[in-house]
XYZ file of C-alpha atoms in Angstrom:
457
model
C 9.525 -19.991 -37.556
C 10.756 -16.415 -37.381
C 8.250 -14.193 -35.603
C 9.503 -10.963 -37.237
C 12.432 -10.014 -35.045
C 15.803 -11.426 -36.098
C 17.107 -14.415 -34.182
C 19.857 -13.338 -31.802
C 23.008 -15.450 -31.944
C 25.850 -14.945 -29.570
C 29.223 -16.513 -30.420
C 31.854 -16.688 -27.724
C 35.473 -16.918 -29.034
C 37.196 -15.734 -32.207
C 39.217 -18.818 -33.005
C 38.449 -21.398 -35.676
C 35.101 -22.381 -34.062
C 33.817 -18.876 -33.347
C 34.947 -17.366 -36.736
C 33.777 -20.205 -38.949
C 30.504 -20.536 -37.133
C 29.866 -16.756 -37.526
C 30.749 -16.925 -41.296
C 28.385 -19.908 -41.731
C 25.497 -17.794 -40.656
C 26.288 -14.950 -43.155
C 23.212 -15.332 -45.118
C 20.781 -16.298 -42.295
C 18.154 -13.959 -40.909
C 20.036 -13.624 -37.627
C 21.751 -10.951 -35.560
C 25.138 -12.250 -34.449
C 27.351 -10.824 -31.660
C 30.744 -12.322 -31.554
C 32.450 -11.747 -28.129
C 36.118 -12.383 -27.821
C 38.807 -11.312 -25.329
C 41.260 -10.538 -28.272
C 40.760 -8.395 -31.320
C 42.212 -11.006 -33.695
C 41.560 -14.399 -35.048
C 44.587 -16.581 -34.171
C 45.856 -19.202 -36.575
C 47.335 -21.144 -33.670
C 49.114 -23.820 -35.693
C 51.747 -21.295 -36.834
C 52.393 -19.663 -33.516
C 55.821 -21.505 -33.369
C 56.783 -19.572 -36.637
C 56.159 -16.240 -34.869
C 58.186 -17.446 -31.908
C 61.210 -18.343 -34.155
C 61.133 -15.248 -36.321
C 59.684 -16.684 -39.513
C 56.295 -14.840 -39.540
C 55.003 -11.704 -37.945
C 52.010 -11.836 -35.522
C 49.841 -9.932 -38.045
C 50.121 -12.699 -40.528
C 48.671 -15.313 -38.342
C 46.431 -13.062 -36.266
C 44.410 -10.760 -38.517
C 41.811 -8.433 -37.098
C 38.466 -10.108 -36.437
C 36.615 -6.933 -37.393
C 38.523 -6.730 -40.732
C 37.536 -10.320 -41.477
C 33.916 -9.739 -40.753
C 33.653 -6.148 -41.954
C 31.485 -7.245 -44.970
C 29.143 -9.500 -42.984
C 26.402 -7.040 -42.180
C 24.552 -9.290 -39.705
C 27.647 -9.657 -37.492
C 28.812 -7.392 -34.703
C 32.109 -7.826 -32.856
C 32.459 -7.133 -29.151
C 35.732 -7.060 -27.232
C 35.244 -8.751 -23.772
C 36.311 -11.515 -21.469
C 33.215 -13.566 -20.826
C 32.915 -14.049 -17.136
C 29.431 -15.564 -17.034
C 26.600 -17.207 -18.901
C 23.040 -17.396 -17.516
C 21.381 -20.230 -19.162
C 17.975 -19.554 -17.692
C 18.000 -15.776 -18.512
C 19.825 -16.544 -21.831
C 22.417 -13.841 -21.246
C 26.214 -13.619 -21.551
C 28.251 -11.262 -19.312
C 31.600 -9.903 -20.570
C 33.977 -7.561 -18.894
C 36.459 -5.109 -20.747
C 38.714 -2.892 -18.643
C 36.202 -2.892 -15.836
C 33.199 -2.284 -17.976
C 30.580 -4.998 -17.785
C 28.328 -5.780 -20.891
C 25.397 -8.199 -20.846
C 24.242 -9.514 -24.165
C 20.903 -11.523 -24.635
C 20.738 -14.440 -26.975
C 18.317 -16.882 -28.614
C 21.068 -19.287 -29.608
C 24.485 -19.435 -28.230
C 27.747 -20.998 -29.784
C 30.471 -21.333 -27.251
C 33.817 -21.749 -28.841
C 36.154 -20.274 -26.083
C 38.952 -22.795 -26.717
C 41.596 -24.019 -24.286
C 44.744 -22.744 -22.632
C 47.999 -24.368 -21.669
C 47.942 -27.124 -18.999
C 50.870 -27.634 -16.644
C 49.157 -30.721 -15.052
C 48.603 -28.993 -11.682
C 52.103 -27.292 -11.705
C 50.973 -23.869 -12.746
C 54.138 -22.279 -11.141
C 56.072 -23.845 -14.003
C 54.628 -21.239 -16.329
C 56.730 -18.533 -14.836
C 59.862 -20.026 -16.388
C 58.356 -22.124 -19.271
C 55.884 -20.125 -21.367
C 53.311 -22.117 -23.346
C 52.272 -21.784 -26.928
C 48.635 -20.697 -26.999
C 48.734 -16.904 -27.627
C 50.460 -14.165 -29.556
C 51.875 -12.933 -26.117
C 53.284 -16.481 -25.648
C 54.868 -16.507 -29.034
C 56.430 -12.980 -28.689
C 57.746 -13.812 -25.186
C 59.395 -16.969 -26.517
C 60.810 -15.073 -29.409
C 62.473 -12.717 -26.980
C 63.702 -15.539 -24.861
C 65.118 -17.617 -27.739
C 66.923 -14.857 -29.512
C 67.879 -13.274 -26.226
C 69.601 -16.404 -24.970
C 72.064 -16.210 -27.926
C 72.699 -12.511 -27.130
C 73.478 -13.179 -23.560
C 75.660 -16.172 -24.457
C 77.781 -13.690 -26.433
C 78.312 -11.782 -23.137
C 78.757 -14.793 -20.976
C 82.263 -15.239 -19.172
C 82.255 -18.956 -18.169
C 81.768 -22.128 -20.135
C 78.957 -23.204 -17.584
C 77.059 -19.998 -18.201
C 77.482 -20.306 -21.923
C 76.178 -23.872 -21.795
C 73.086 -22.889 -19.760
C 72.236 -20.143 -22.100
C 72.795 -22.309 -25.219
C 70.553 -25.125 -23.985
C 66.875 -25.095 -25.142
C 64.349 -27.444 -23.676
C 60.938 -28.110 -25.329
C 58.585 -30.085 -23.148
C 55.997 -31.988 -25.183
C 56.605 -34.156 -28.319
C 53.290 -33.433 -30.049
C 53.112 -31.367 -33.279
C 53.743 -28.032 -31.567
C 56.746 -29.412 -29.690
C 58.308 -31.213 -32.662
C 57.851 -28.071 -34.794
C 59.412 -25.789 -32.201
C 62.373 -28.047 -31.542
C 62.991 -28.391 -35.307
C 62.875 -24.562 -35.750
C 65.247 -23.839 -32.933
C 67.633 -26.336 -34.477
C 67.382 -24.596 -37.828
C 67.898 -21.299 -36.140
C 71.083 -22.438 -34.415
C 72.516 -24.363 -37.381
C 71.524 -22.160 -40.378
C 70.198 -18.760 -39.542
C 72.438 -17.550 -36.803
C 75.594 -19.573 -37.416
C 77.514 -16.491 -38.858
C 76.034 -13.796 -36.695
C 78.137 -14.148 -33.424
C 81.744 -13.825 -32.813
C 82.440 -15.184 -29.324
C 80.079 -18.125 -29.406
C 79.109 -20.593 -32.084
C 75.328 -20.969 -32.371
C 75.782 -24.444 -33.845
C 76.981 -25.685 -30.469
C 73.461 -25.096 -28.996
C 71.923 -27.993 -27.285
C 68.151 -28.614 -28.191
C 66.301 -31.136 -25.983
C 62.756 -32.448 -26.660
C 61.142 -34.128 -23.662
C 57.913 -36.162 -23.304
C 56.485 -38.705 -20.994
C 55.084 -40.749 -23.941
C 57.180 -43.567 -25.564
C 56.806 -42.020 -29.009
C 57.338 -38.619 -30.778
C 53.994 -37.540 -32.318
C 52.131 -40.416 -30.619
C 48.979 -39.697 -32.426
C 50.608 -40.280 -35.836
C 51.546 -43.839 -35.007
C 54.851 -45.638 -34.513
C 56.062 -45.495 -38.198
C 55.601 -41.761 -38.703
C 56.680 -40.975 -35.127
C 59.865 -42.935 -35.643
C 60.670 -41.092 -38.710
C 60.046 -37.760 -37.061
C 62.396 -38.709 -34.222
C 65.209 -39.870 -36.606
C 64.857 -36.511 -38.530
C 65.095 -34.564 -35.385
C 68.064 -36.440 -34.086
C 69.808 -35.911 -37.481
C 69.347 -32.144 -36.882
C 70.968 -32.437 -33.463
C 67.926 -32.494 -31.312
C 68.172 -34.746 -28.268
C 64.935 -36.679 -27.756
C 64.106 -37.875 -24.242
C 60.993 -40.073 -24.090
C 59.279 -41.735 -21.123
C 60.669 -38.746 -19.148
C 58.581 -36.462 -16.931
C 59.446 -32.962 -15.769
C 59.114 -32.697 -12.008
C 60.372 -29.059 -11.343
C 61.130 -25.876 -13.337
C 62.977 -22.867 -12.172
C 64.647 -19.821 -13.624
C 68.004 -21.635 -14.649
C 66.909 -25.142 -15.450
C 64.541 -28.089 -14.793
C 64.451 -31.421 -13.134
C 63.434 -34.518 -15.032
C 62.555 -38.171 -14.056
C 63.333 -40.976 -16.433
C 61.498 -44.246 -16.818
C 63.776 -45.884 -14.006
C 62.553 -43.186 -11.559
C 66.043 -41.408 -11.459
C 66.111 -37.666 -11.347
C 68.440 -35.424 -13.216
C 68.763 -31.595 -13.462
C 69.346 -29.844 -16.874
C 70.709 -26.359 -16.864
C 68.751 -24.298 -19.438
C 67.599 -20.778 -19.378
C 65.098 -21.220 -22.254
C 62.297 -23.623 -21.689
C 59.150 -23.985 -23.872
C 56.099 -25.799 -22.553
C 54.170 -27.511 -25.383
C 52.495 -30.320 -23.354
C 48.860 -30.551 -22.365
C 45.749 -28.292 -22.749
C 43.079 -27.185 -20.300
C 39.699 -26.051 -21.578
C 38.353 -22.533 -20.872
C 36.820 -22.034 -17.319
C 33.513 -21.352 -19.114
C 33.141 -25.071 -19.495
C 32.821 -25.533 -15.663
C 30.465 -22.604 -15.473
C 28.151 -24.310 -18.012
C 28.467 -27.679 -16.343
C 27.464 -26.253 -13.012
C 24.117 -25.118 -14.569
C 23.389 -28.212 -16.670
C 24.810 -31.141 -14.739
C 26.953 -32.044 -17.624
C 30.207 -33.934 -16.782
C 33.712 -32.369 -17.077
C 36.673 -34.524 -18.289
C 40.267 -34.424 -17.096
C 41.109 -31.629 -19.579
C 38.257 -29.434 -18.285
C 36.125 -30.109 -21.369
C 32.314 -30.260 -20.975
C 30.536 -33.396 -22.226
C 28.027 -32.430 -24.911
C 25.183 -34.346 -26.538
C 25.558 -35.885 -29.995
C 24.234 -32.744 -31.596
C 26.926 -30.624 -29.750
C 24.289 -29.054 -27.418
C 24.042 -29.147 -23.630
C 21.509 -31.296 -21.670
C 18.205 -29.395 -21.297
C 19.520 -26.515 -23.467
C 19.160 -27.317 -27.222
C 19.791 -23.628 -27.850
C 23.406 -23.828 -26.471
C 26.189 -25.376 -28.694
C 29.554 -26.067 -27.347
C 32.342 -26.621 -30.020
C 36.009 -27.166 -30.334
C 38.518 -27.494 -27.657
C 35.840 -26.963 -24.950
C 33.678 -29.889 -25.998
C 34.147 -33.582 -25.171
C 32.492 -35.751 -27.736
C 33.302 -39.340 -28.847
C 36.985 -38.696 -27.900
C 37.555 -36.199 -30.646
C 40.907 -34.435 -30.648
C 41.294 -30.756 -29.910
C 42.313 -29.700 -33.416
C 41.152 -27.009 -35.755
C 39.093 -29.195 -38.099
C 36.950 -30.410 -35.156
C 36.167 -26.871 -34.167
C 35.326 -25.716 -37.772
C 33.122 -28.761 -38.547
C 31.266 -28.507 -35.238
C 30.714 -24.789 -35.602
C 29.329 -25.202 -39.076
C 27.050 -28.021 -37.796
C 25.802 -25.590 -35.099
C 25.174 -22.911 -37.620
C 23.241 -25.230 -39.799
C 21.166 -26.414 -36.933
C 20.235 -22.692 -36.094
C 19.264 -21.979 -39.641
C 17.029 -25.094 -39.783
C 15.290 -24.184 -36.534
C 14.600 -20.722 -37.898
C 13.202 -22.206 -41.062
C 11.212 -24.804 -39.227
C 13.029 -27.698 -41.017
C 13.704 -31.019 -39.289
C 16.731 -31.387 -37.015
C 19.950 -32.700 -38.435
C 21.451 -36.083 -37.763
C 23.885 -36.241 -34.847
C 27.303 -34.645 -35.528
C 29.866 -36.879 -37.290
C 33.453 -35.725 -37.715
C 35.217 -36.259 -41.102
C 38.886 -36.646 -40.327
C 40.922 -34.893 -42.958
C 44.204 -36.051 -41.558
C 47.004 -34.634 -39.449
C 50.295 -32.943 -40.445
C 53.396 -31.672 -38.652
C 56.656 -30.169 -39.956
C 60.017 -31.191 -38.627
C 62.247 -28.873 -40.573
C 62.317 -27.115 -43.951
C 61.507 -29.622 -46.742
C 60.570 -32.356 -44.227
C 57.135 -33.090 -42.630
C 54.934 -36.047 -41.752
C 51.285 -36.453 -42.634
C 48.675 -39.056 -41.721
C 45.586 -38.929 -43.940
C 43.204 -41.909 -43.415
C 45.210 -45.069 -44.090
C 47.813 -43.128 -45.995
C 51.132 -42.114 -44.253
C 53.552 -39.745 -45.969
C 56.839 -38.185 -44.892
C 59.631 -36.044 -46.306
C 59.407 -33.436 -49.091
C 56.074 -34.306 -50.498
C 54.443 -34.153 -47.150
C 56.101 -30.805 -46.412
C 54.529 -29.497 -49.736
C 51.186 -30.674 -48.653
C 51.674 -29.004 -45.305
C 52.397 -25.703 -47.082
C 49.361 -25.891 -49.294
C 46.893 -26.824 -46.446
C 48.084 -24.089 -44.133
C 48.094 -21.481 -46.920
C 44.416 -22.341 -47.594
C 43.389 -21.867 -43.968
C 45.299 -18.540 -43.517
C 42.675 -15.791 -43.556
C 42.883 -13.244 -46.279
C 44.702 -12.932 -49.626
C 47.272 -10.474 -48.357
C 48.171 -12.637 -45.449
C 48.689 -15.650 -47.721
C 50.904 -13.672 -50.022
C 53.089 -12.169 -47.214
C 53.250 -15.571 -45.543
C 54.435 -17.179 -48.714
C 57.219 -14.577 -49.190
C 58.402 -14.993 -45.499
C 58.428 -18.857 -46.068
C 60.604 -18.290 -49.204
C 63.079 -16.069 -47.222
C 63.308 -18.498 -44.411
C 63.146 -21.949 -46.225
C 64.969 -21.233 -49.426
C 67.438 -18.731 -47.850
C 68.788 -18.421 -44.268
C 67.009 -15.263 -43.130
C 64.315 -14.690 -40.556
C 62.434 -11.411 -41.303
C 60.912 -11.153 -37.748
C 63.922 -11.180 -35.358
C 62.982 -7.976 -33.375
C 62.694 -8.582 -29.687
C 62.016 -6.241 -26.743
C 62.382 -6.354 -22.944
C 58.598 -5.906 -22.704
C 57.984 -9.136 -24.676
C 60.160 -11.131 -22.256
C 59.218 -9.698 -18.977
C 55.796 -8.090 -19.224
C 53.781 -11.351 -18.482
C 55.415 -12.082 -15.171
C 55.588 -8.388 -14.122
C 51.891 -8.038 -14.674
C 51.164 -11.199 -12.776
C 53.336 -10.008 -9.816
C 51.417 -6.725 -9.628
C 48.117 -8.383 -9.812
C 44.660 -7.099 -10.621
C 45.709 -3.506 -9.573
C 47.690 -3.446 -12.873
C 44.578 -3.398 -14.897
C 42.779 -0.092 -15.406
C 39.105 0.418 -15.426
C 37.003 2.495 -17.792
C 34.195 4.317 -16.121
C 30.893 4.847 -17.971
C 31.087 8.581 -18.675
C 27.327 8.846 -19.370
C 26.696 7.596 -15.773
C 29.269 9.810 -14.264
C 28.082 12.953 -16.077
C 24.424 13.068 -16.849
C 23.683 14.277 -20.301
C 23.100 18.145 -20.359
C 20.149 19.638 -22.256
C 20.919 20.846 -25.654
C 20.746 24.601 -26.171
C 17.888 25.914 -28.206
């Protein structure tokens, strides 16, 4: 029962889990502090459309403060969470050198996951992932920049290297990215250059699995592969990437033979690694960590010995559930309901059960695949379903409207309204990494440096 002071809830992360969990507590007698290292809520499934110039970053990453502006019991704090003290029930976050400690009564951890290079993190220097707005903008600069450089190239070998695009990972993100690069080359850019023909671009999709879209099954995976190949995408399955450098990559086929592909632009869409917070929590609770860095949670999404701590989404390992948005949304709503029940003194809920609403992936304009229960769909109807579902989950009416307009421009016409690229987009990540932590400023606490002066009078 509530003792008089509002129950303090801290939510870590502003993705699907963090945002939907916060909104589910809108009418509860709680004080919510949402802590995230970005100021936006990212609709990650559409990152590839930012990378290929269909959508702007603002349409898939609206301000978290704007979304929660009317939710009076929610406060948004910018910060990178560096520690959680389960015994003291505090969360520590750092922003430009300033440390903030926030106490909690209940904690929802929804910090998500980053890109995994399967122990080869140095690959990231030349093959950006697809997990953030920074990634998408860098890839946009690299993709459009490759065509620009090809126009300036002086030898056939240089042109071929610049006009070869390799996507590693044949899951939904990889398939969608490969399909959109193919559409860029064959439709959007085909009339824009004079010395090179964008339609001669070579797009390669690589995966170690035997199927495209393996989670969709052999039938839909086969259809997706045939559609990609009809668009000119080369699909290389049962193939591993063993090395990546600035001008290409080395692959190993199923026979163990190694080959080099010359390609300036590489996209890494294979594998995920849970937030380091999972390991921090595991060390304090004794919970197990799986190969993807996810922490194993109890059936009610809590940690052993800490029923006040819920871990949801890509960070949580439970019953083999996939790292998709619907899992994060349903788990966070389950956590919010558990908190409300405890405050009201109601009985605990039954263990969490996931309702699978299906999976979808686009291949090109007017073509997609969808798996919903025992029903498998492909082609134009599946594509319409994909449009409708994604419009529903885009946050905010204005973002839905502008997204629909941009889709009309890109899918009905040939244009891409977001083709602006800068050197900063392409080079900033690696420059910052080379400079190291010295590149990050610190913000001193002015009140500590200058004691407050007595007021006159």
